[in-house]
Structure formats: structure tokens, C-alpha cells
Amino acid sequence: MRSAWTRTIVVTLLLSVAIPVWAQTSRPNIIFIFSDDHAYQAISAYGSRINHTPNIDRIAREGMRFENAMVTNSICAPSRAVIQTGKYSHLNGVLDNMQVFDGSQQTFPKLLQQAGYQTAVVGKWHLKSEPTGFDYWEVLPGQGAYYNPDLRVPAGQNRHAGYVTDIITDLTLNWLEHERDPDRPFMVMSQHKAPHRGWMPGPERLTLYDGMMIPEPDTLFDDYANRASPARLQEMEIGRHMIDGHDLKLKPAPNTPEDNPDLRLWLAGYGRLDEGQRRIWDAAYEPKNAAFLAAGLEGRALVRWKYQRYIKDYLRTIASVDDNVGRLLRYLDETGLAENTIVVYSSDQGFYLGEHGWFDKRWMYEESLKTPLLVRWPGVVAAGSTNTDMVSNLDFPATLLNAAGVDVPHDMQGRSFVPMLRGETPADWRKSFYYHYYEKGIHNVAPHEGVRTERHKLIHYYETDEWELFDLEVDPNEIRSVYGAASYAETQAALLDELGRLKKALQVPDIP
């Protein structure tokens, strides 16, 4: 009897040695839902005045809303490279949208793979190189198309019929339901193209908001006074820089030159529709376009019309994202996965919804610096909680690794905010944040760097050596720089010192 009992103990001990540690515990699954250019001010959980997002709100209601989630570089590819690596642009090699991501470097999906996780990425990738560290991937080539998109796979490319937001969710659900190993934990990145520019709504949402007037932002007619010159020299104004076909859905005249950029962009969107989709599209837009052309608007009235056309299409694409977030959440409920799955909703950066008269992102001003971040983790995150600490996309990899029980490499520059998810902020958590935008080209936004604290923000446009300083408590809309003001001399000096300290700590090379 004793011999049999002894043999049982020995076998149990041997099995415990043979089975990897990750297989002996119940690791949380991770679903990382990521949109492109989704402004926090277009989520009702953040107090949106312009739309309602009930499914995204559910993540906030059952989890945590982060009020001060910031990005290191407010543009698509650099943000995605930061999230893969946990390192600033100058270390991960992707300073702008032109550079190719080096997929051989350390990434958090690779580390999860090594720890026994199954990994997948579906949808927008935008890093030029093929995804690495994923057991399954199917991603849009470059920006991708809203309708009938092609998606890259290891063996080539697949053409899918339908609307891209629905297709990305279909592929995500298919992998979860049919292709993963149900006995292993998973991490899937479900990454939407929407609501990126062209803002082409799904067929079911083409007439949403018709007959409504969306509230205008207070700074729609900003005159860019009391700031450095880059604010005046940009090319991202709704009034002056939106393209008729691509942005406003106005068909080019029949005699439009073939090399006209408006024609090329219009064909890339509208020209992608099949015959049935085109009939639905024309029925939605042609009456509105005819009414606009007949009105002959000018001046501020024209800007207001463009804003309404832009913001409604933008919000219509978000409505489809929200619908599909709901599909994923319902799948988790129906399969019993919800209780052991972390759900993250975020975007690659913020976006201008008419603030300062702009669309797009890039700036260190609040609307593009800050990004939405909602996290649901049953049993860990208190439902309906909020956090006001300065967290960043730089912290996403360390946080997900930490949550999965995987060691965070020392060379990652971000930190895990799992303690905040548990309701506790470490005493040494950051009190200031470094930002750096490098690209100069489209939209003519000047390269700049800066530091943000809880109350103040210092920005340096280093090509022209111009500075801005904002007091966010007094001037939350950032319309009056107080750089050089005697009353802010002490604050300015402290921020200059802090900018230098952060650059040294983060190994930022000197600007040529």
C-alpha cells in the first residue's frame, strides 16, 4: 500500500517538473481591440456630446477607464511599433509612417508565445514588414480598403467581400472559434481600419445622423493667435484642406484631369464598391450632395457644412466599430470565456474632431496626445472604476506581459500598470511624460518634442527653435501660450529641466 502511494507521489512530482509552469495555472486570455484614429471625445464613456457607443461603454462600465492615456508619437505606424516593443520610436526604429518595422526585434507577442500563449493579429498592421510573433495573422496591406478589402496572409493575399470592420471581426471570431487550441491561453489583436480617413461608413450606417446637427467644438474657428508659427502653417484645416471626393464624398466633375489627386483618392474608395453597394451609397449621398451644391455656401457656412459632413461620416464608421465590439463581447459571454479574458479597447492615438478647426492628429496638443484606454478584467478590475495617472501606449506590452505572468524585459521603457488595474498606484509612478513627433510632410505639421505634467505642457518646435507653454488648468483648450511670461518663469525653468532629464533617461539622441 505504501509502495503504491509512494509511486503516486513520484509520478505527480515528475509531471509537475515536466509540465511548463504556464500550463499549470489559469492564465488570462487577452483580446486587444484597437481602432485607428478613434478620438476619446467620440466615446460616450468619456462624456461624448456627439455620439453614443454602448458596447465600448460596456467595457468601461465593467472595467476601468483611463483618463490620461498618452501616446509617445501621435501617428499610426510609430504608435503600433511602440505597442509591439515597449520602446520609444528612436529605439524601435519607426520614427514615421515611411519606415519599415524590424520584425526581428523583441516584441511582446513573441514573449507571450515563448510562455505558451497562442497569438494572433487581424486587421490593420501598417508596419510594412510581415507580422512576427503570431501563430496566425491576416492583415490589411498598408491602409487597406473599407469595402471588399484585400488582406495579406503568409501565403499571399485574400480578397474578402463586404465591409472591412465586419470582416475583421468575422476573422477574429473564426480564429477564436475554430483555429485556436482551447486548452491554451490566447492573445489576439483585433485591429480596425476605422475610423481612419476616408471615413466610409458601412451600408447599414450610411444615413445615421441624417437630419441632425452635431454640436461644433468651441475652437472650430480658431485663429491660431498667441502660439508658435507651426499652428498657423499646418495643412489640416477642415475649411481649407479637405478633399472633395475622398473626404466629403462629392464626385469629381466628368472632365477632372486623370492625374488629379482628388480623382485618384475618390476612385480608391467609391471605385471599390460593387454594383449593389454603389446603389446603396448613391441613394444615401446624392440627394445630400445635390442640396449642398444648390446652396452655394461660402465662408463660415461652408466650413460648418464640411464639419457636419466630416463628423457624421467619422461617427458612422465608429458606430460599426461599436457594433462589432458588441459581437466580440457577446461571444465571450456565450462561450464562457468572459470571466478569464482581459479585454482592452484603445486607439493608436487621439484625433481632432474640429477642435482648432482641424482633422487628423500628430500634435502634442491634448486631442491627439491622449488616446482612449478601457480595460475589463473580471475579478481584478473594479467595475466602473477610473484612473487619472499618466499611462501610455509605451506601457501596453509590459502590462499585458505582467498580467500573463511573464517577466517584463529590463530594456522595455514602459512599465506595467497592472497595479493601477488593481486600484493601487506605485509611489514612484511617472509624474511627467515625454513626447516626440518626427514626420514632416503630409499636413505640414512641424516636428516637435515636449514634456507634459499634470498641469503644464512645454513644446519645442526644434527646426525653428520656437516654444510653447500651456497651463492646462487655466487654458484647457491650449489657445494661449505663456512661454516667456514672467509669471511662469519658475514653471518654465522646471519644465526645461524636466525635458532634459527625460531625454537623458530615455536615451533620446541629440537633435541634429
Coordinates of C-alpha atoms in Angstrom, one line a residue:
M1 CA 0.0 0.0 0.0
R2 CA 2.8 2.4 1.0
S3 CA 4.6 1.4 -2.2
A4 CA 1.7 2.4 -4.4
W5 CA 1.2 5.7 -2.5
T6 CA 5.0 6.4 -3.0
R7 CA 4.8 5.7 -6.7
T8 CA 1.8 8.1 -7.0
I9 CA 3.8 10.9 -5.3
V10 CA 6.8 10.3 -7.5
V11 CA 4.7 10.4 -10.7
T12 CA 3.0 13.6 -9.6
L13 CA 6.3 15.2 -8.9
L14 CA 7.7 14.2 -12.2
L15 CA 4.7 15.5 -14.0
S16 CA 5.0 18.8 -12.2
V17 CA 8.5 19.1 -13.4
A18 CA 7.7 18.1 -17.0
I19 CA 4.7 20.4 -17.4
P20 CA 5.7 24.0 -18.0
V21 CA 4.7 26.5 -15.3
W22 CA 2.4 28.4 -17.7
A23 CA 0.3 25.2 -18.2
Q24 CA -0.2 24.6 -14.5
T25 CA -2.0 27.8 -13.8
S26 CA -5.0 29.5 -15.4
R27 CA -3.5 32.4 -17.4
P28 CA -5.9 35.1 -18.5
N29 CA -6.7 35.3 -22.2
I30 CA -6.3 38.7 -23.8
I31 CA -8.3 40.4 -26.5
F32 CA -6.8 43.7 -27.6
I33 CA -9.3 45.7 -29.7
F34 CA -7.6 48.6 -31.5
S35 CA -9.1 51.3 -33.7
D36 CA -7.3 53.7 -35.9
D37 CA -7.8 57.4 -35.1
H38 CA -10.6 56.9 -32.6
A39 CA -10.7 60.1 -30.5
Y40 CA -11.6 59.7 -26.8
Q41 CA -14.1 62.5 -27.2
A42 CA -16.1 60.3 -29.6
I43 CA -16.8 57.7 -26.9
S44 CA -19.8 58.2 -24.6
A45 CA -17.9 56.6 -21.7
Y46 CA -15.6 59.7 -22.0
G47 CA -18.6 62.0 -22.0
S48 CA -19.0 62.5 -25.7
R49 CA -21.5 65.2 -26.7
I50 CA -21.7 63.9 -30.3
N51 CA -22.3 60.1 -30.3
H52 CA -23.2 57.0 -28.2
T53 CA -21.1 53.9 -28.1
P54 CA -23.0 51.4 -25.9
N55 CA -20.7 48.4 -26.5
I56 CA -17.4 50.2 -26.0
D57 CA -19.1 51.8 -22.9
R58 CA -19.8 48.3 -21.6
I59 CA -16.0 47.7 -21.2
A60 CA -15.8 50.9 -19.2
R61 CA -18.8 50.1 -17.1
E62 CA -17.5 46.6 -16.3
G63 CA -13.8 47.7 -16.1
M64 CA -11.6 50.8 -15.8
R65 CA -11.5 54.0 -17.8
F66 CA -8.1 55.7 -18.1
E67 CA -8.4 59.5 -18.3
N68 CA -4.8 60.2 -19.1
A69 CA -3.6 57.6 -21.5
M70 CA -1.0 59.2 -23.8
V71 CA 1.0 58.3 -26.9
T72 CA 4.7 58.8 -27.4
N73 CA 4.3 59.8 -31.1
S74 CA 0.8 60.6 -32.5
I75 CA 0.9 58.8 -35.8
C76 CA -0.2 55.4 -37.0
A77 CA 3.0 53.3 -37.6
P78 CA 5.1 54.7 -34.8
S79 CA 2.3 54.1 -32.3
R80 CA 2.0 50.5 -33.4
A81 CA 5.7 49.9 -33.2
V82 CA 5.8 51.3 -29.7
I83 CA 3.0 48.9 -28.7
Q84 CA 4.9 45.9 -30.2
T85 CA 8.2 46.7 -28.4
G86 CA 7.5 48.9 -25.4
K87 CA 10.2 51.3 -26.7
Y88 CA 10.2 54.8 -28.0
S89 CA 10.5 55.5 -31.7
H90 CA 14.2 56.3 -31.6
L91 CA 14.9 52.8 -30.2
N92 CA 12.4 50.7 -32.2
G93 CA 13.3 52.3 -35.5
V94 CA 9.9 53.6 -36.6
L95 CA 10.0 57.3 -36.4
D96 CA 7.3 57.9 -39.0
N97 CA 5.0 56.2 -41.4
M98 CA 7.6 55.7 -44.1
Q99 CA 10.0 53.3 -42.2
V100 CA 9.8 49.5 -42.2
F101 CA 9.4 47.9 -38.8
D102 CA 12.2 45.4 -38.0
G103 CA 10.3 42.3 -37.1
S104 CA 13.3 40.5 -35.8
Q105 CA 13.5 42.6 -32.7
Q106 CA 11.9 41.7 -29.4
T107 CA 8.1 42.1 -29.2
F108 CA 5.6 41.3 -26.6
P109 CA 3.7 38.8 -28.8
K110 CA 7.0 36.8 -29.2
L111 CA 7.4 36.8 -25.4
L112 CA 3.9 35.6 -24.9
Q113 CA 4.5 32.8 -27.5
Q114 CA 7.5 31.7 -25.6
A115 CA 5.4 31.5 -22.5
G116 CA 2.9 29.2 -24.1
Y117 CA 0.3 31.7 -25.4
Q118 CA -1.3 31.4 -28.8
T119 CA -1.1 34.7 -30.6
A120 CA -3.0 36.3 -33.5
V121 CA -3.4 39.6 -35.2
V122 CA -6.2 40.5 -37.6
G123 CA -6.9 43.8 -39.4
K124 CA -4.7 46.9 -39.7
W125 CA -1.0 46.3 -39.2
H126 CA 0.6 49.2 -41.0
L127 CA 4.2 48.4 -40.2
K128 CA 5.2 47.3 -43.8
S129 CA 7.1 44.2 -42.7
E130 CA 5.3 40.9 -42.2
P131 CA 4.0 40.3 -38.6
T132 CA 6.2 38.2 -36.4
G133 CA 5.4 36.6 -33.1
F134 CA 2.0 35.5 -34.2
D135 CA 0.7 32.0 -34.8
Y136 CA -2.0 33.4 -37.1
W137 CA -2.1 36.7 -38.9
E138 CA -4.3 38.2 -41.7
V139 CA -3.7 41.9 -42.1
L140 CA -4.6 44.8 -44.4
P141 CA -2.0 45.8 -46.9
G142 CA -1.0 49.4 -45.9
Q143 CA -4.0 51.4 -45.1
G144 CA -6.4 48.9 -46.6
A145 CA -9.9 49.4 -48.1
Y146 CA -13.2 50.0 -46.4
Y147 CA -15.1 47.9 -48.9
N148 CA -14.2 44.5 -50.3
P149 CA -10.7 44.6 -48.8
D150 CA -7.7 42.5 -49.6
L151 CA -5.9 41.1 -46.6
R152 CA -2.3 39.7 -46.5
V153 CA -1.6 36.2 -45.2
P154 CA 1.7 34.3 -45.1
A155 CA 0.9 32.7 -48.5
G156 CA -0.1 35.9 -50.3
Q157 CA -3.4 37.8 -50.2
N158 CA -7.1 37.1 -49.8
R159 CA -9.9 39.2 -51.2
H160 CA -13.0 39.5 -48.9
A161 CA -16.4 40.7 -49.9
G162 CA -18.2 43.1 -47.6
Y163 CA -17.3 45.9 -45.1
V164 CA -13.9 45.9 -43.5
T165 CA -15.0 46.4 -39.9
D166 CA -17.3 43.4 -40.1
I167 CA -14.7 41.3 -41.9
I168 CA -12.0 41.9 -39.3
T169 CA -14.4 40.8 -36.6
D170 CA -15.5 37.8 -38.6
L171 CA -11.9 36.7 -39.0
T172 CA -11.2 37.2 -35.3
L173 CA -14.2 35.2 -34.2
N174 CA -13.4 32.4 -36.7
W175 CA -9.9 32.1 -35.2
L176 CA -11.3 32.1 -31.7
E177 CA -14.0 29.5 -32.5
H178 CA -12.2 27.2 -34.9
E179 CA -8.5 27.6 -35.2
R180 CA -7.0 28.1 -31.7
D181 CA -6.2 25.3 -29.2
P182 CA -8.9 25.6 -26.5
D183 CA -6.5 24.2 -23.9
R184 CA -4.1 27.0 -24.1
P185 CA -4.4 30.8 -23.3
F186 CA -4.6 33.2 -26.2
M187 CA -3.8 36.8 -27.1
V188 CA -5.5 38.2 -30.2
M189 CA -5.1 41.7 -31.5
S190 CA -8.3 42.7 -33.4
Q191 CA -7.3 45.9 -35.1
H192 CA -9.8 48.0 -37.1
K193 CA -9.1 50.4 -40.0
A194 CA -12.0 52.6 -38.9
P195 CA -12.3 55.4 -38.2
H196 CA -9.3 56.4 -40.4
R197 CA -9.6 59.0 -43.2
G198 CA -11.7 58.3 -46.0
W199 CA -14.4 57.7 -43.3
M200 CA -16.5 55.4 -45.5
P201 CA -19.5 54.2 -43.4
G202 CA -20.9 50.6 -43.5
P203 CA -24.0 50.0 -45.6
E204 CA -26.3 49.9 -42.5
R205 CA -24.9 53.2 -41.2
L206 CA -24.9 55.4 -44.3
T207 CA -27.9 57.5 -43.1
L208 CA -27.2 57.6 -39.4
Y209 CA -27.3 61.2 -38.1
D210 CA -29.2 62.4 -41.2
G211 CA -31.4 65.4 -40.2
M212 CA -29.3 66.0 -37.0
M213 CA -26.8 68.8 -36.3
I214 CA -23.7 67.6 -34.5
P215 CA -22.5 70.1 -31.9
E216 CA -19.5 72.1 -33.0
P217 CA -16.3 72.3 -30.9
D218 CA -15.7 75.6 -29.2
T219 CA -12.5 76.1 -31.2
L220 CA -13.8 75.3 -34.7
F221 CA -12.8 78.8 -35.8
D222 CA -9.5 79.1 -34.0
D223 CA -7.3 81.9 -35.4
Y224 CA -4.0 80.3 -34.1
A225 CA -3.0 83.6 -32.4
N226 CA -0.9 83.5 -29.3
R227 CA 1.0 80.4 -30.4
A228 CA 4.1 79.5 -32.3
S229 CA 4.1 79.7 -36.1
P230 CA 3.6 75.9 -36.8
A231 CA -0.1 76.2 -35.6
R232 CA -0.7 78.6 -38.5
L233 CA 1.4 76.9 -41.1
Q234 CA -0.3 73.4 -40.9
E235 CA -2.4 71.9 -43.7
M236 CA -5.1 70.1 -41.8
E237 CA -8.0 72.5 -41.6
I238 CA -11.5 71.3 -42.3
G239 CA -12.2 74.5 -44.2
R240 CA -9.2 74.6 -46.4
H241 CA -7.7 71.2 -46.7
M242 CA -10.4 68.6 -47.0
I243 CA -10.6 66.8 -50.4
D244 CA -14.0 66.9 -52.1
G245 CA -14.1 63.3 -53.3
H246 CA -12.0 61.5 -50.7
D247 CA -13.2 63.3 -47.6
L248 CA -16.6 64.9 -48.5
K249 CA -18.0 62.2 -50.9
L250 CA -18.5 64.7 -53.7
K251 CA -17.9 63.1 -57.1
P252 CA -15.3 64.9 -59.2
A253 CA -16.6 66.6 -62.4
P254 CA -16.5 64.4 -65.5
N255 CA -13.7 66.5 -67.0
T256 CA -11.4 66.2 -64.0
P257 CA -7.8 65.6 -65.1
E258 CA -6.7 61.9 -64.6
D259 CA -3.7 63.0 -62.6
N260 CA -5.9 64.9 -60.1
P261 CA -5.2 63.6 -56.6
D262 CA -8.9 64.1 -55.7
L263 CA -9.9 61.7 -58.5
R264 CA -7.4 59.1 -57.5
L265 CA -8.5 59.1 -53.9
W266 CA -12.2 59.1 -54.9
L267 CA -11.6 56.1 -57.1
A268 CA -9.7 54.3 -54.4
G269 CA -12.9 54.4 -52.2
Y270 CA -16.1 54.8 -54.3
G271 CA -14.5 52.8 -57.1
R272 CA -14.0 49.9 -54.8
L273 CA -17.8 49.4 -54.3
D274 CA -19.6 46.6 -56.2
E275 CA -22.8 47.4 -58.1
G276 CA -25.1 46.7 -55.2
Q277 CA -23.0 48.7 -52.7
R278 CA -22.9 51.6 -55.2
R279 CA -26.6 51.8 -55.5
I280 CA -27.0 52.0 -51.7
W281 CA -24.2 54.5 -51.5
D282 CA -25.6 56.8 -54.2
A283 CA -29.1 56.7 -52.6
A284 CA -27.6 57.9 -49.3
Y285 CA -25.3 60.6 -50.7
E286 CA -26.5 62.0 -54.0
P287 CA -29.6 63.9 -52.6
K288 CA -27.4 65.5 -49.9
N289 CA -24.7 66.4 -52.4
A290 CA -27.3 68.0 -54.8
A291 CA -28.7 70.1 -51.9
F292 CA -25.2 71.3 -51.0
L293 CA -24.3 72.2 -54.5
A294 CA -27.5 74.1 -54.9
A295 CA -26.9 76.1 -51.7
G296 CA -23.7 77.7 -52.9
L297 CA -22.2 78.0 -49.4
E298 CA -19.2 80.2 -48.7
G299 CA -17.1 81.4 -45.7
R300 CA -18.1 80.1 -42.3
A301 CA -21.2 78.5 -43.6
L302 CA -19.1 76.3 -45.9
V303 CA -16.8 75.3 -43.0
R304 CA -19.8 74.4 -41.0
W305 CA -21.2 72.2 -43.8
K306 CA -17.8 70.5 -44.2
Y307 CA -17.6 69.8 -40.5
Q308 CA -21.1 68.2 -40.5
R309 CA -20.2 66.0 -43.5
Y310 CA -16.9 65.0 -42.0
I311 CA -18.0 64.4 -38.4
K312 CA -21.1 62.4 -39.4
D313 CA -19.1 60.0 -41.6
Y314 CA -16.5 59.7 -39.0
L315 CA -19.1 58.8 -36.3
R316 CA -20.8 56.4 -38.7
T317 CA -17.7 54.4 -39.0
I318 CA -17.4 54.3 -35.2
A319 CA -20.9 53.1 -34.9
S320 CA -19.8 50.0 -36.9
V321 CA -16.8 49.5 -34.7
D322 CA -19.0 49.7 -31.7
D323 CA -21.4 47.1 -33.2
N324 CA -18.5 44.8 -33.7
V325 CA -17.1 45.3 -30.2
G326 CA -20.5 44.1 -29.1
R327 CA -20.2 41.0 -31.2
L328 CA -16.9 40.1 -29.6
L329 CA -18.2 40.7 -26.1
R330 CA -21.3 38.5 -26.7
Y331 CA -19.1 35.7 -28.0
L332 CA -17.1 35.8 -24.8
D333 CA -20.3 35.7 -22.8
E334 CA -21.8 32.8 -24.8
T335 CA -18.7 30.7 -24.7
G336 CA -17.9 31.2 -21.0
L337 CA -14.6 32.9 -21.8
A338 CA -15.5 36.3 -20.4
E339 CA -14.6 35.5 -16.8
N340 CA -10.9 34.7 -17.7
T341 CA -10.3 37.2 -20.5
I342 CA -8.8 40.6 -20.3
V343 CA -10.5 43.0 -22.9
V344 CA -8.6 46.1 -23.8
Y345 CA -10.1 48.9 -26.1
S346 CA -7.8 51.6 -27.4
S347 CA -6.7 53.5 -30.4
D348 CA -3.3 54.3 -32.0
Q349 CA -3.7 57.9 -30.9
G350 CA -6.3 60.6 -30.5
F351 CA -7.8 62.7 -33.3
Y352 CA -9.1 66.2 -34.0
L353 CA -12.9 66.4 -34.4
G354 CA -13.0 70.0 -35.4
E355 CA -11.0 71.3 -32.4
H356 CA -8.7 74.1 -33.6
G357 CA -10.6 73.8 -37.0
W358 CA -8.7 70.6 -37.7
F359 CA -8.9 66.9 -38.6
D360 CA -6.0 64.4 -38.2
K361 CA -3.6 64.1 -35.3
R362 CA 0.3 64.5 -34.9
W363 CA 0.4 67.4 -32.5
M364 CA 1.3 67.3 -28.8
Y365 CA -2.0 69.2 -28.1
E366 CA -4.4 67.2 -25.9
E367 CA -6.8 65.9 -28.6
S368 CA -4.0 63.9 -30.3
L369 CA -1.7 63.2 -27.4
K370 CA -4.4 61.4 -25.4
T371 CA -5.9 58.2 -26.5
P372 CA -8.9 56.2 -25.2
L373 CA -8.0 53.2 -23.0
L374 CA -10.6 51.0 -21.4
V375 CA -9.7 47.7 -19.7
R376 CA -12.0 44.9 -18.4
W377 CA -10.5 42.1 -16.3
P378 CA -13.1 40.3 -14.2
G379 CA -12.1 39.6 -10.7
V380 CA -9.2 42.1 -10.8
V381 CA -10.5 45.4 -12.1
A382 CA -13.3 47.1 -10.1
A383 CA -16.3 47.6 -12.3
G384 CA -16.9 51.3 -13.3
S385 CA -13.5 52.5 -11.9
T386 CA -11.4 55.3 -13.3
N387 CA -7.7 56.1 -13.2
T388 CA -6.1 59.5 -13.7
D389 CA -2.4 58.5 -13.7
M390 CA -0.2 59.2 -16.7
V391 CA -0.1 55.9 -18.6
S392 CA 0.9 55.4 -22.1
N393 CA 0.9 53.1 -25.2
L394 CA 4.5 52.6 -24.1
D395 CA 3.2 50.7 -21.1
F396 CA 0.9 48.3 -23.0
P397 CA 3.5 45.5 -23.6
A398 CA 4.7 45.4 -20.0
T399 CA 1.2 45.5 -18.7
L400 CA 0.0 42.6 -20.9
L401 CA 3.1 40.5 -20.1
N402 CA 2.7 41.2 -16.4
A403 CA -0.9 40.2 -16.5
A404 CA 0.0 37.0 -18.2
G405 CA 2.6 36.2 -15.6
V406 CA 5.5 36.7 -18.0
D407 CA 8.7 38.6 -16.9
V408 CA 9.0 42.1 -18.4
P409 CA 12.4 42.6 -20.1
H410 CA 14.5 45.3 -18.4
D411 CA 15.1 47.1 -21.8
M412 CA 11.4 47.9 -22.2
Q413 CA 10.9 51.6 -21.4
G414 CA 7.3 51.2 -20.4
R415 CA 6.0 49.9 -17.1
S416 CA 3.2 47.6 -16.1
F417 CA 0.1 49.4 -14.9
V418 CA -1.4 46.2 -13.5
P419 CA -1.1 47.8 -10.0
M420 CA -3.5 50.5 -11.2
L421 CA -5.8 47.9 -12.6
R422 CA -5.9 46.5 -9.0
G423 CA -6.6 50.0 -7.7
E424 CA -3.1 50.9 -6.4
T425 CA -0.7 53.4 -7.9
P426 CA 3.0 52.8 -7.2
A427 CA 4.6 55.7 -5.3
D428 CA 7.2 56.1 -8.0
W429 CA 4.9 56.2 -10.9
R430 CA 5.7 58.9 -13.5
K431 CA 4.7 62.5 -12.9
S432 CA 5.8 63.7 -16.3
F433 CA 5.7 62.4 -19.9
Y434 CA 7.9 62.8 -22.9
Y435 CA 6.5 63.2 -26.4
H436 CA 8.3 63.4 -29.8
Y437 CA 6.8 63.7 -33.3
Y438 CA 9.3 63.4 -36.2
E439 CA 7.5 63.4 -39.5
K440 CA 7.4 66.4 -41.8
G441 CA 5.4 66.0 -44.9
I442 CA 1.6 65.4 -45.2
H443 CA -0.3 68.1 -43.3
N444 CA 2.9 70.1 -42.8
V445 CA 3.0 69.6 -39.0
A446 CA 6.4 70.7 -37.7
P447 CA 8.5 68.1 -35.9
H448 CA 8.4 68.8 -32.2
E449 CA 9.1 67.3 -28.7
G450 CA 7.9 68.2 -25.3
V451 CA 7.1 67.3 -21.7
R452 CA 3.6 67.2 -20.1
T453 CA 3.0 67.2 -16.4
E454 CA -0.3 67.1 -14.6
R455 CA -0.9 70.8 -15.1
H456 CA 1.6 72.1 -17.7
K457 CA 2.9 71.3 -21.1
L458 CA 6.1 72.5 -22.8
I459 CA 6.5 72.0 -26.6
H460 CA 9.7 72.7 -28.6
Y461 CA 9.5 73.1 -32.4
Y462 CA 13.2 72.5 -32.9
E463 CA 13.6 73.2 -36.6
T464 CA 12.6 76.9 -35.9
D465 CA 13.5 76.9 -32.2
E466 CA 10.1 78.0 -31.2
W467 CA 8.5 77.1 -27.9
E468 CA 5.0 76.9 -26.4
L469 CA 4.0 76.6 -22.7
F470 CA 0.4 75.9 -21.7
D471 CA -1.3 75.9 -18.3
L472 CA -3.9 73.2 -18.8
E473 CA -5.8 74.2 -15.7
V474 CA -6.3 77.8 -16.8
D475 CA -6.3 77.1 -20.6
P476 CA -7.6 73.5 -21.3
N477 CA -8.1 74.3 -25.0
E478 CA -4.5 75.3 -25.4
I479 CA -5.1 78.5 -27.3
R480 CA -2.7 80.8 -25.4
S481 CA 1.0 80.0 -24.9
V482 CA 2.5 81.6 -21.8
Y483 CA 6.1 80.8 -22.8
G484 CA 8.3 83.7 -21.8
A485 CA 5.7 85.2 -19.4
A486 CA 7.3 86.5 -16.2
S487 CA 4.6 84.9 -14.1
Y488 CA 5.5 81.4 -15.4
A489 CA 9.3 81.8 -15.3
E490 CA 9.7 79.3 -12.4
T491 CA 7.4 76.8 -14.1
Q492 CA 9.2 77.2 -17.4
A493 CA 12.6 76.6 -15.9
A494 CA 11.4 73.5 -14.1
L495 CA 9.9 72.1 -17.3
L496 CA 13.0 72.8 -19.3
D497 CA 15.0 70.9 -16.7
E498 CA 12.5 68.0 -16.7
L499 CA 12.6 67.8 -20.5
G500 CA 16.3 67.4 -20.4
R501 CA 16.1 64.8 -17.6
L502 CA 13.6 62.7 -19.5
K503 CA 15.6 62.8 -22.7
K504 CA 18.7 61.6 -20.9
A505 CA 16.8 58.8 -19.1
L506 CA 15.1 57.7 -22.3
Q507 CA 18.3 57.8 -24.3
V508 CA 16.9 60.3 -26.8
P509 CA 19.7 61.3 -29.3
D510 CA 20.6 64.9 -29.7
I511 CA 18.6 66.6 -32.5
P512 CA 20.9 67.4 -35.4

